Amino acid sequence: MEKLKIAIQKSGRLNEGSLALLKECGIKIENGKDQLLTQASNFPMEVLYLRNGDIPQYLKDEVVDIAIIGENTLIEKNAEELKTLSLGFSRCRFSIAVPRNAEFKSIKDLENRRIATSYPHTVQTFLDREGIKAKIHEISGSVEISPNIGLADAICDIVSTGSTLFKNGLTEVYTIFKFEAVLAANPNLSEKKKEILTRLIFRIESVLRARNTKYIMLNAHKKDVENICSILPGLKSPTIIPLEEPDWVSIHSVILEDEFWDLIDQLKQNNAENILILPIEKILV
């Protein structure tokens, strides 16, 4: 039986987020300690645990079929065309940082400066685009200490909370781009593997739609229904269910968690009562 080979990061935040996503998709993976290859027990899939920086080449060489990977790595390895789907986790920034006591008014201040980074291709592309000449020092790890030991005047690295920069006396001064985990796929899949990938994407999209949504139920007088329904977005339109008490109905809908409190305030102003909010596990459309 043909199986889809998926690569995920061997360890770290992307590893944890990838396994959590597959679990939410109902895919069971027997993950023994230090295993580099394992099988899904209920889905035609093999999982390979690889170094993040090696994954784009494995995709290009067709050693693996798909991968969950940081979009920044695809950009650095000149493999952006393999991106298939944004996954909504491991959101970070790719930013320039300088010592807190350094003068920095604009990116032009990088002219003739030394920049330490683990992503030389991405940084050089940025510098070329901005017409800036600077010297790049490629470093495989601990980029943040470079200015403190006199190796560089600035760094360009992945930033999540900024706490590591702060601890090393650096301040973030310019964001080149923002990124997140993505699903990447080799375009030369067999028809059978394309069919398996379509099934997987359907599951992933169902999970992603549910992550930022809530199910809302409320009671309202019939005279307020039109105003309340105009507030609720819903997937298509709110569901309205008559109640035993005359002139009253129950209204059900789906709302975005980011808009939750603003919507609640509006609903209360339009006489909504007994509002109940429930989590959603999956949304299938």
PDB file of N, CA, C and O in Angstrom, residues 175-204:
ATOM      1  N   THR A 175      11.778  44.557  11.230  1.00  0.00           N
ATOM      2  CA  THR A 175      11.255  43.229  10.884  1.00  0.00           C
ATOM      3  C   THR A 175      11.255  43.075   9.373  1.00  0.00           C
ATOM      4  O   THR A 175      10.599  43.849   8.659  1.00  0.00           O
ATOM      5  N   ILE A 176      11.985  42.087   8.880  1.00  0.00           N
ATOM      6  CA  ILE A 176      12.055  41.845   7.442  1.00  0.00           C
ATOM      7  C   ILE A 176      10.794  41.158   6.950  1.00  0.00           C
ATOM      8  O   ILE A 176      10.201  41.540   5.947  1.00  0.00           O
ATOM      9  N   PHE A 177      10.347  40.115   7.663  1.00  0.00           N
ATOM     10  CA  PHE A 177       9.070  39.488   7.352  1.00  0.00           C
ATOM     11  C   PHE A 177       8.597  38.656   8.544  1.00  0.00           C
ATOM     12  O   PHE A 177       9.369  38.357   9.450  1.00  0.00           O
ATOM     13  N   LYS A 178       7.313  38.321   8.521  1.00  0.00           N
ATOM     14  CA  LYS A 178       6.729  37.440   9.530  1.00  0.00           C
ATOM     15  C   LYS A 178       6.425  36.100   8.882  1.00  0.00           C
ATOM     16  O   LYS A 178       6.150  36.035   7.679  1.00  0.00           O
ATOM     17  N   PHE A 179       6.492  35.044   9.674  1.00  0.00           N
ATOM     18  CA  PHE A 179       6.283  33.714   9.110  1.00  0.00           C
ATOM     19  C   PHE A 179       5.662  32.793  10.143  1.00  0.00           C
ATOM     20  O   PHE A 179       5.519  33.134  11.317  1.00  0.00           O
ATOM     21  N   GLU A 180       5.287  31.600   9.695  1.00  0.00           N
ATOM     22  CA  GLU A 180       4.718  30.575  10.554  1.00  0.00           C
ATOM     23  C   GLU A 180       5.033  29.206   9.975  1.00  0.00           C
ATOM     24  O   GLU A 180       5.683  29.107   8.921  1.00  0.00           O
ATOM     25  N   ALA A 181       4.600  28.172  10.648  1.00  0.00           N
ATOM     26  CA  ALA A 181       4.769  26.820  10.117  1.00  0.00           C
ATOM     27  C   ALA A 181       3.870  26.643   8.900  1.00  0.00           C
ATOM     28  O   ALA A 181       2.756  27.164   8.854  1.00  0.00           O
ATOM     29  N   VAL A 182       4.375  25.924   7.909  1.00  0.00           N
ATOM     30  CA  VAL A 182       3.597  25.671   6.696  1.00  0.00           C
ATOM     31  C   VAL A 182       3.702  24.195   6.328  1.00  0.00           C
ATOM     32  O   VAL A 182       4.620  23.489   6.764  1.00  0.00           O
ATOM     33  N   LEU A 183       2.752  23.758   5.526  1.00  0.00           N
ATOM     34  CA  LEU A 183       2.835  22.439   4.915  1.00  0.00           C
ATOM     35  C   LEU A 183       3.449  22.620   3.541  1.00  0.00           C
ATOM     36  O   LEU A 183       2.952  23.404   2.727  1.00  0.00           O
ATOM     37  N   ALA A 184       4.557  21.927   3.293  1.00  0.00           N
ATOM     38  CA  ALA A 184       5.227  21.986   1.992  1.00  0.00           C
ATOM     39  C   ALA A 184       5.089  20.631   1.315  1.00  0.00           C
ATOM     40  O   ALA A 184       5.062  19.595   1.988  1.00  0.00           O
ATOM     41  N   ALA A 185       5.006  20.643  -0.011  1.00  0.00           N
ATOM     42  CA  ALA A 185       4.806  19.383  -0.732  1.00  0.00           C
ATOM     43  C   ALA A 185       5.616  19.371  -2.018  1.00  0.00           C
ATOM     44  O   ALA A 185       5.764  20.390  -2.687  1.00  0.00           O
ATOM     45  N   ASN A 186       6.143  18.186  -2.321  1.00  0.00           N
ATOM     46  CA  ASN A 186       6.794  17.990  -3.616  1.00  0.00           C
ATOM     47  C   ASN A 186       5.713  17.952  -4.699  1.00  0.00           C
ATOM     48  O   ASN A 186       4.718  17.240  -4.551  1.00  0.00           O
ATOM     49  N   PRO A 187       5.882  18.698  -5.799  1.00  0.00           N
ATOM     50  CA  PRO A 187       4.837  18.740  -6.834  1.00  0.00           C
ATOM     51  C   PRO A 187       4.740  17.465  -7.663  1.00  0.00           C
ATOM     52  O   PRO A 187       3.756  17.263  -8.373  1.00  0.00           O
ATOM     53  N   ASN A 188       5.723  16.582  -7.575  1.00  0.00           N
ATOM     54  CA  ASN A 188       5.754  15.395  -8.442  1.00  0.00           C
ATOM     55  C   ASN A 188       5.235  14.148  -7.740  1.00  0.00           C
ATOM     56  O   ASN A 188       5.841  13.080  -7.820  1.00  0.00           O
ATOM     57  N   LEU A 189       4.121  14.277  -7.064  1.00  0.00           N
ATOM     58  CA  LEU A 189       3.553  13.133  -6.360  1.00  0.00           C
ATOM     59  C   LEU A 189       2.767  12.248  -7.319  1.00  0.00           C
ATOM     60  O   LEU A 189       2.191  12.722  -8.296  1.00  0.00           O
ATOM     61  N   SER A 190       2.725  10.974  -6.997  1.00  0.00           N
ATOM     62  CA  SER A 190       1.889  10.059  -7.768  1.00  0.00           C
ATOM     63  C   SER A 190       0.424  10.402  -7.531  1.00  0.00           C
ATOM     64  O   SER A 190       0.079  11.096  -6.569  1.00  0.00           O
ATOM     65  N   GLU A 191      -0.455   9.918  -8.393  1.00  0.00           N
ATOM     66  CA  GLU A 191      -1.881  10.206  -8.239  1.00  0.00           C
ATOM     67  C   GLU A 191      -2.407   9.668  -6.916  1.00  0.00           C
ATOM     68  O   GLU A 191      -3.247  10.297  -6.267  1.00  0.00           O
ATOM     69  N   LYS A 192      -1.925   8.500  -6.499  1.00  0.00           N
ATOM     70  CA  LYS A 192      -2.364   7.926  -5.233  1.00  0.00           C
ATOM     71  C   LYS A 192      -1.929   8.806  -4.069  1.00  0.00           C
ATOM     72  O   LYS A 192      -2.716   9.061  -3.134  1.00  0.00           O
ATOM     73  N   LYS A 193      -0.694   9.294  -4.105  1.00  0.00           N
ATOM     74  CA  LYS A 193      -0.213  10.148  -3.015  1.00  0.00           C
ATOM     75  C   LYS A 193      -0.913  11.497  -3.018  1.00  0.00           C
ATOM     76  O   LYS A 193      -1.148  12.092  -1.956  1.00  0.00           O
ATOM     77  N   LYS A 194      -1.261  12.006  -4.194  1.00  0.00           N
ATOM     78  CA  LYS A 194      -2.027  13.250  -4.260  1.00  0.00           C
ATOM     79  C   LYS A 194      -3.386  13.077  -3.586  1.00  0.00           C
ATOM     80  O   LYS A 194      -3.878  13.978  -2.903  1.00  0.00           O
ATOM     81  N   GLU A 195      -3.983  11.899  -3.786  1.00  0.00           N
ATOM     82  CA  GLU A 195      -5.276  11.620  -3.175  1.00  0.00           C
ATOM     83  C   GLU A 195      -5.150  11.563  -1.655  1.00  0.00           C
ATOM     84  O   GLU A 195      -6.006  12.093  -0.919  1.00  0.00           O
ATOM     85  N   ILE A 196      -4.074  10.957  -1.161  1.00  0.00           N
ATOM     86  CA  ILE A 196      -3.848  10.898   0.288  1.00  0.00           C
ATOM     87  C   ILE A 196      -3.596  12.308   0.838  1.00  0.00           C
ATOM     88  O   ILE A 196      -4.111  12.672   1.898  1.00  0.00           O
ATOM     89  N   LEU A 197      -2.818  13.099   0.099  1.00  0.00           N
ATOM     90  CA  LEU A 197      -2.532  14.469   0.520  1.00  0.00           C
ATOM     91  C   LEU A 197      -3.818  15.295   0.585  1.00  0.00           C
ATOM     92  O   LEU A 197      -4.012  16.089   1.513  1.00  0.00           O
ATOM     93  N   THR A 198      -4.702  15.127  -0.369  1.00  0.00           N
ATOM     94  CA  THR A 198      -5.985  15.842  -0.364  1.00  0.00           C
ATOM     95  C   THR A 198      -6.784  15.500   0.883  1.00  0.00           C
ATOM     96  O   THR A 198      -7.386  16.378   1.519  1.00  0.00           O
ATOM     97  N   ARG A 199      -6.784  14.226   1.263  1.00  0.00           N
ATOM     98  CA  ARG A 199      -7.476  13.804   2.484  1.00  0.00           C
ATOM     99  C   ARG A 199      -6.850  14.450   3.719  1.00  0.00           C
ATOM    100  O   ARG A 199      -7.564  14.884   4.638  1.00  0.00           O
ATOM    101  N   LEU A 200      -5.514  14.502   3.743  1.00  0.00           N
ATOM    102  CA  LEU A 200      -4.820  15.104   4.880  1.00  0.00           C
ATOM    103  C   LEU A 200      -5.123  16.594   4.975  1.00  0.00           C
ATOM    104  O   LEU A 200      -5.402  17.115   6.064  1.00  0.00           O
ATOM    105  N   ILE A 201      -5.076  17.301   3.848  1.00  0.00           N
ATOM    106  CA  ILE A 201      -5.341  18.739   3.853  1.00  0.00           C
ATOM    107  C   ILE A 201      -6.765  19.025   4.318  1.00  0.00           C
ATOM    108  O   ILE A 201      -7.013  19.988   5.050  1.00  0.00           O
ATOM    109  N   PHE A 202      -7.711  18.182   3.906  1.00  0.00           N
ATOM    110  CA  PHE A 202      -9.095  18.342   4.369  1.00  0.00           C
ATOM    111  C   PHE A 202      -9.152  18.277   5.889  1.00  0.00           C
ATOM    112  O   PHE A 202      -9.829  19.088   6.546  1.00  0.00           O
ATOM    113  N   ARG A 203      -8.443  17.322   6.482  1.00  0.00           N
ATOM    114  CA  ARG A 203      -8.435  17.191   7.937  1.00  0.00           C
ATOM    115  C   ARG A 203      -7.771  18.403   8.593  1.00  0.00           C
ATOM    116  O   ARG A 203      -8.272  18.945   9.585  1.00  0.00           O
ATOM    117  N   ILE A 204      -6.631  18.818   8.034  1.00  0.00           N
ATOM    118  CA  ILE A 204      -5.903  19.955   8.611  1.00  0.00           C
ATOM    119  C   ILE A 204      -6.755  21.214   8.567  1.00  0.00           C
ATOM    120  O   ILE A 204      -6.853  21.963   9.558  1.00  0.00           O
TER     121      ILE A 204
END
